[in-house]
Amino acid sequence: MINIEKNKSLKGYNTFGFNQRAEYYAEVSTDDQLSEIVAYAKAKSWPVFILGGGSNIVLTQDIAGLVIRMVGTQVNRAPNTGEAGELITVAAGKNWHELVLETLQMSLPGLENLSLIPGTVGAAPVQNIGAYGVEIKDRVTRVHALHIPSGEWLDFSREDCAFAYRHSFFKDKPNQYAITEVEFNLGTQCATNPSYTSLAEHLSTRGLSNPTAVEISQSVIAIRESRLPDPNVLGNAGSFFHNPVVPADLAQSLKLRYPGLVTFDAGPERVKLSAAWMIDQLGYKGLSRGGVGVYHQQALVLTHNGGGNGCALLALAEEIMAEVAATFGVQLSIEPKIV
Ligand SMILES: Cc1cc2nc3c(=O)[nH]c(=O)nc-3n(C[C@H](O)[C@H](O)[C@H](O)COP(=O)(O)OP(=O)(O)OC[C@H]3O[C@@H](n4cnc5c(N)ncnc54)[C@H](O)[C@@H]3O)c2cc1C
């Protein structure tokens, strides 16, 4: 019998710490339990919302219907497949960073650049999490999910997932698919990737020219701890805006007007602009207003400073987007899901 709680506070279940409520709330750890609770919600005509670690959502209101959190954490390692790497299947409720550390302990490289990203394994394919030059699209081989409207169980190959920058097939279909298991191919075929600029610099200060996967993980953790606020201390969802990718000629004309503009190559005739640089130029870094604000060390991170709510945060985000558009002619987009 699955326990369903009523009028549940979600304050401890989102990394902003916003105090919105779920009309109904349940935790499940197996596929059978998920099928059962989804069928029950359907019979009651409750909408369903799938919640992971709450590190990529902004709660602006209470959630009507049933919030389901997957809490299974099992990790299964397939028999060694040699040069082709090793397949591990992981339940959706597993904490992402714990998985990274455990795979490194198993001497399976592949996830080290993604150390210390908050959240769960089940949510990781939704936005194709990425950091320091690696995205999980490079490591995922299969995603197992329930199609909520039909109750059908499906397996998605990497191609089916249609991964793109912070995006996937699942991101366009919120609450239609509940991911319960993700399969990764890790091990010898995953060449370590220490080349991302800030990572390479950190490794070099440690005197590591040919770092191991564990050493890369240690550097990523150190960099992240020095740059990003710990959500347990200061509510946030990491980067709040995507870095916009624009045509090269637009980037060039902006660079003439703003020589300090920070840019990155983004393929043929495309340039990625630093959203943080633009927000910083507009004087928002360190701003605190109505219980929310912009992190004093990184303008891309919006924060809950205490006593604020999701609506105040969203209003601040929209103001920043309008100012960036008016000044630089560039449209920012929001990374977390607004609920
Ligand atoms: C300090 C900080 C740093 C961060 N750094 C990074 C970073 O470097 N790179 C990066 O990519 N992200 C980063 N993030 C964002 C976040 O950690 C990731 O997006 C993470 O994958 C979200 O996982 P979650 O379990 O918290 O998802 P949630 O926030 O709970 O959910 C996010 C979305 O996924 C859906 N979802 C959740 N679980 C499932 C499931 N099992 N099945 C189907 N849908 C599901 C939800 O409905 C929601 O739409 C950061 C966040 C913070 C707070």
PDB file of N, CA and C in Angstrom, residues 251-264 272-281 328:
ATOM      1  N   ALA A 251      27.500  38.677 -32.861  1.00  0.00           N
ATOM      2  CA  ALA A 251      28.519  38.660 -31.792  1.00  0.00           C
ATOM      3  C   ALA A 251      29.641  39.652 -32.113  1.00  0.00           C
ATOM      4  N   GLN A 252      30.006  39.711 -33.390  1.00  0.00           N
ATOM      5  CA  GLN A 252      31.099  40.601 -33.795  1.00  0.00           C
ATOM      6  C   GLN A 252      30.709  42.073 -33.579  1.00  0.00           C
ATOM      7  N   SER A 253      29.472  42.428 -33.960  1.00  0.00           N
ATOM      8  CA  SER A 253      29.074  43.832 -33.789  1.00  0.00           C
ATOM      9  C   SER A 253      28.932  44.176 -32.305  1.00  0.00           C
ATOM     10  N   LEU A 254      28.489  43.207 -31.498  1.00  0.00           N
ATOM     11  CA  LEU A 254      28.414  43.461 -30.048  1.00  0.00           C
ATOM     12  C   LEU A 254      29.810  43.663 -29.468  1.00  0.00           C
ATOM     13  N   LYS A 255      30.747  42.881 -29.961  1.00  0.00           N
ATOM     14  CA  LYS A 255      32.134  42.944 -29.469  1.00  0.00           C
ATOM     15  C   LYS A 255      32.752  44.323 -29.782  1.00  0.00           C
ATOM     16  N   LEU A 256      32.333  44.920 -30.910  1.00  0.00           N
ATOM     17  CA  LEU A 256      32.846  46.259 -31.243  1.00  0.00           C
ATOM     18  C   LEU A 256      32.327  47.288 -30.236  1.00  0.00           C
ATOM     19  N   ARG A 257      31.047  47.100 -29.855  1.00  0.00           N
ATOM     20  CA  ARG A 257      30.465  48.052 -28.890  1.00  0.00           C
ATOM     21  C   ARG A 257      30.894  47.747 -27.456  1.00  0.00           C
ATOM     22  N   TYR A 258      31.080  46.466 -27.156  1.00  0.00           N
ATOM     23  CA  TYR A 258      31.438  46.051 -25.788  1.00  0.00           C
ATOM     24  C   TYR A 258      32.671  45.152 -25.864  1.00  0.00           C
ATOM     25  N   PRO A 259      33.874  45.736 -25.947  1.00  0.00           N
ATOM     26  CA  PRO A 259      35.087  44.937 -26.163  1.00  0.00           C
ATOM     27  C   PRO A 259      35.314  43.871 -25.082  1.00  0.00           C
ATOM     28  N   GLY A 260      34.756  44.087 -23.886  1.00  0.00           N
ATOM     29  CA  GLY A 260      34.974  43.114 -22.808  1.00  0.00           C
ATOM     30  C   GLY A 260      34.052  41.911 -22.882  1.00  0.00           C
ATOM     31  N   LEU A 261      33.098  41.925 -23.825  1.00  0.00           N
ATOM     32  CA  LEU A 261      32.109  40.836 -23.915  1.00  0.00           C
ATOM     33  C   LEU A 261      32.798  39.468 -23.990  1.00  0.00           C
ATOM     34  N   VAL A 262      32.344  38.559 -23.122  1.00  0.00           N
ATOM     35  CA  VAL A 262      32.969  37.224 -23.085  1.00  0.00           C
ATOM     36  C   VAL A 262      32.207  36.312 -24.052  1.00  0.00           C
ATOM     37  N   THR A 263      32.948  35.677 -24.970  1.00  0.00           N
ATOM     38  CA  THR A 263      32.316  34.815 -25.979  1.00  0.00           C
ATOM     39  C   THR A 263      33.027  33.464 -26.067  1.00  0.00           C
ATOM     40  N   PHE A 264      32.316  32.466 -26.555  1.00  0.00           N
ATOM     41  CA  PHE A 264      32.883  31.126 -26.768  1.00  0.00           C
ATOM     42  C   PHE A 264      32.455  30.650 -28.150  1.00  0.00           C
ATOM     43  N   LYS A 272      28.668  31.645 -28.698  1.00  0.00           N
ATOM     44  CA  LYS A 272      27.942  31.621 -27.422  1.00  0.00           C
ATOM     45  C   LYS A 272      28.386  32.836 -26.597  1.00  0.00           C
ATOM     46  N   LEU A 273      27.419  33.583 -26.077  1.00  0.00           N
ATOM     47  CA  LEU A 273      27.746  34.769 -25.284  1.00  0.00           C
ATOM     48  C   LEU A 273      27.610  34.445 -23.800  1.00  0.00           C
ATOM     49  N   SER A 274      28.453  35.051 -22.995  1.00  0.00           N
ATOM     50  CA  SER A 274      28.352  34.842 -21.552  1.00  0.00           C
ATOM     51  C   SER A 274      27.199  35.672 -20.998  1.00  0.00           C
ATOM     52  N   ALA A 275      26.129  34.983 -20.573  1.00  0.00           N
ATOM     53  CA  ALA A 275      24.990  35.685 -19.977  1.00  0.00           C
ATOM     54  C   ALA A 275      25.424  36.354 -18.676  1.00  0.00           C
ATOM     55  N   ALA A 276      26.306  35.697 -17.938  1.00  0.00           N
ATOM     56  CA  ALA A 276      26.767  36.255 -16.660  1.00  0.00           C
ATOM     57  C   ALA A 276      27.441  37.608 -16.890  1.00  0.00           C
ATOM     58  N   TRP A 277      28.251  37.721 -17.941  1.00  0.00           N
ATOM     59  CA  TRP A 277      28.964  38.977 -18.211  1.00  0.00           C
ATOM     60  C   TRP A 277      27.964  40.098 -18.464  1.00  0.00           C
ATOM     61  N   MET A 278      26.937  39.801 -19.274  1.00  0.00           N
ATOM     62  CA  MET A 278      25.953  40.835 -19.612  1.00  0.00           C
ATOM     63  C   MET A 278      25.170  41.270 -18.367  1.00  0.00           C
ATOM     64  N   ILE A 279      24.778  40.289 -17.547  1.00  0.00           N
ATOM     65  CA  ILE A 279      23.996  40.611 -16.335  1.00  0.00           C
ATOM     66  C   ILE A 279      24.856  41.431 -15.370  1.00  0.00           C
ATOM     67  N   ASP A 280      26.135  41.056 -15.292  1.00  0.00           N
ATOM     68  CA  ASP A 280      27.080  41.773 -14.431  1.00  0.00           C
ATOM     69  C   ASP A 280      27.222  43.236 -14.876  1.00  0.00           C
ATOM     70  N   GLN A 281      27.331  43.447 -16.214  1.00  0.00           N
ATOM     71  CA  GLN A 281      27.476  44.811 -16.752  1.00  0.00           C
ATOM     72  C   GLN A 281      26.288  45.685 -16.367  1.00  0.00           C
ATOM     73  N   PHE A 328      21.534  44.768 -24.977  1.00  0.00           N
ATOM     74  CA  PHE A 328      22.414  44.005 -25.879  1.00  0.00           C
ATOM     75  C   PHE A 328      21.664  43.435 -27.092  1.00  0.00           C
TER      76      PHE A 328
END
